Amino acid sequence: MAASGVNAEALVAENVTVRYAGVTALDDASLRVEPGAIVGLIGPNGAGKTTLINAITGVVRPTSGTIALGTKRLDRLPAHRVARAGIARTYQNVRLFARLDVADNVRAGAFARSGTLSDSEIVTLLERTGTTERDLRRRAGALPYGEQRRLEVARALAARPATLLLDEPAAGMNPAETIVLGRTIASVASSGVGILLVEHDMSLVAAICTSVVVLNFGRVIATGTPQEIARDPAVIEAYLGT
Amino acid sequence: MLAWFAAHSKLIDQIGINALLALSLSISLRSGQLALAQAAFMGIAAYVGAIGAVEAHWNLPLSLVIGSLCAAIAAALLALPLGRLRGVFLAIATIGFGEIARIVEINVKATGGAEGYANIPNDANTAWIYGTLGITGALILIFERSRAALAIAATREDESAARGVGIDVTAVRFGALVAGAALAGCAGVLYAHANYFITPSDFGFARMEQILVGCVIGGVTSSLGAVIGAAVMTILPESVRFLADYREVSTGAILLAIVLFAPDGIAGLWQRRA
């Protein structure tokens, strides 16, 4: 796989605030995802993790703050233009094109770079993400849940993104599947793709993340290596309460 | 054979026109839009083409081009305010547009009002109708192998995920609506030029219903299904004339049977898998 070299640039979010009618979902949050890095984004439920992903991908428009990929500003672009700029994502609740077949789902991912994929390239992406299904004509909605999650990653990689946003990719996976997923993510990162990983499974975060950003009530309360984060009093308090 | 053809040529022409209408609706259905203004687009083009032919002596090809262009423009103007509507809300708004178009056609002088518009040159013969259908079918076959077809299907399946892979969902929906309207316009011009005489009620809700039921019978996202469905919906009312006043019950009964036993339509019966 090419190291996505064309787009080897850092994703930088600075002082991003998102307010919905009266509710501040994200408050002055900043983070940075370098090419090849795996940045964990953790925090209790409702901390603003998915809101931050939605702000980066253009699904919601930040009330203030800037988001950029290298020198290209993303925070005023519509979602499809953000995708074309080099940001791919998966969803907390799998969002495949359920009635399209496996091949078309992966192929659709290549829209972001206006590219096409041969069947053998599609199989390569399936192999790379650990998707075991080989019937390219099978409906995506008919696959088992874990397969759907992996297929979604394959679709995202078809875009050859600069940055890949994974929203709880291990949710609903068993420990063995999670370990395979971790290897997949690490190998994608080693090809030069920056990864932002939203995850509740702390063993996965500790195993593969190069740095971790902790959100609570929409604010970044800690940033550091997984080891530093595990010792941080503010993080312990956010998770265990007082 | 020739005698049979002569006896049924009106019906055969009607099947061709209804097949074009079903295809035009299936284009917007493929993009996930339940836009029910096809009969109105058909009517706009029919009147433009007919008036042009009578008043300005346009020939049929010119009527077809200008008529379907006007239908496409109407769809483009309609798509702007309706862009944010989805599902039943879009359906209701487009039905409303259809009623507006029909009432305008009844009340303006140029269309001849409710009495209808007559003396349209009767030059849309079977060759024209099936030539248009053949070209349309070929274009759709080419289109189905293109990336644009995948963009439309992805938009139908999940708009958010489609945006997430870089598809301009707004443009896809707009394009599908306008292309469908242009095709409905072609059908409208052919209809006017095959019937000598048109009235606003030819393009009302009953027509829209007939097109929609034809599409549902065939299978909403299959072109061949749409054509077969349109044929069924044209032949069926003729074949059950013995039911007299209860004739239209057959339409409802068929629709019910399809929805219950073959929700993906006739096309779904041979496409069903996994």
Short mmCIF file of N, CA and C in Angstrom, two decimals, chain B residues 87 109 114 138 147 183 212 237:
data_model
loop_
_atom_site.label_atom_id
_atom_site.label_comp_id
_atom_site.label_asym_id
_atom_site.label_seq_id
_atom_site.Cartn_x
_atom_site.Cartn_y
_atom_site.Cartn_z
N GLY B 87 -38.33 11.68 2.30
CA GLY B 87 -39.41 10.73 2.55
C GLY B 87 -40.79 11.26 2.22
N LYS B 109 -55.14 30.56 -20.60
CA LYS B 109 -55.77 30.51 -21.93
C LYS B 109 -55.02 29.63 -22.91
N ALA B 114 -59.83 23.51 -19.26
CA ALA B 114 -60.32 22.17 -18.93
C ALA B 114 -60.83 21.42 -20.15
N ALA B 138 -30.81 2.03 -23.64
CA ALA B 138 -29.37 1.90 -23.88
C ALA B 138 -28.59 2.85 -22.98
N ARG B 147 -19.68 5.09 -12.49
CA ARG B 147 -19.49 5.48 -11.09
C ARG B 147 -20.69 6.28 -10.57
N LEU B 183 -36.86 13.00 -18.80
CA LEU B 183 -37.39 11.80 -19.42
C LEU B 183 -38.92 11.78 -19.38
N LEU B 212 -46.51 5.24 -10.41
CA LEU B 212 -45.90 4.75 -9.17
C LEU B 212 -46.20 3.26 -8.96
N PRO B 237 -55.94 -2.82 -16.84
CA PRO B 237 -57.28 -2.23 -16.89
C PRO B 237 -58.07 -2.66 -18.13
#
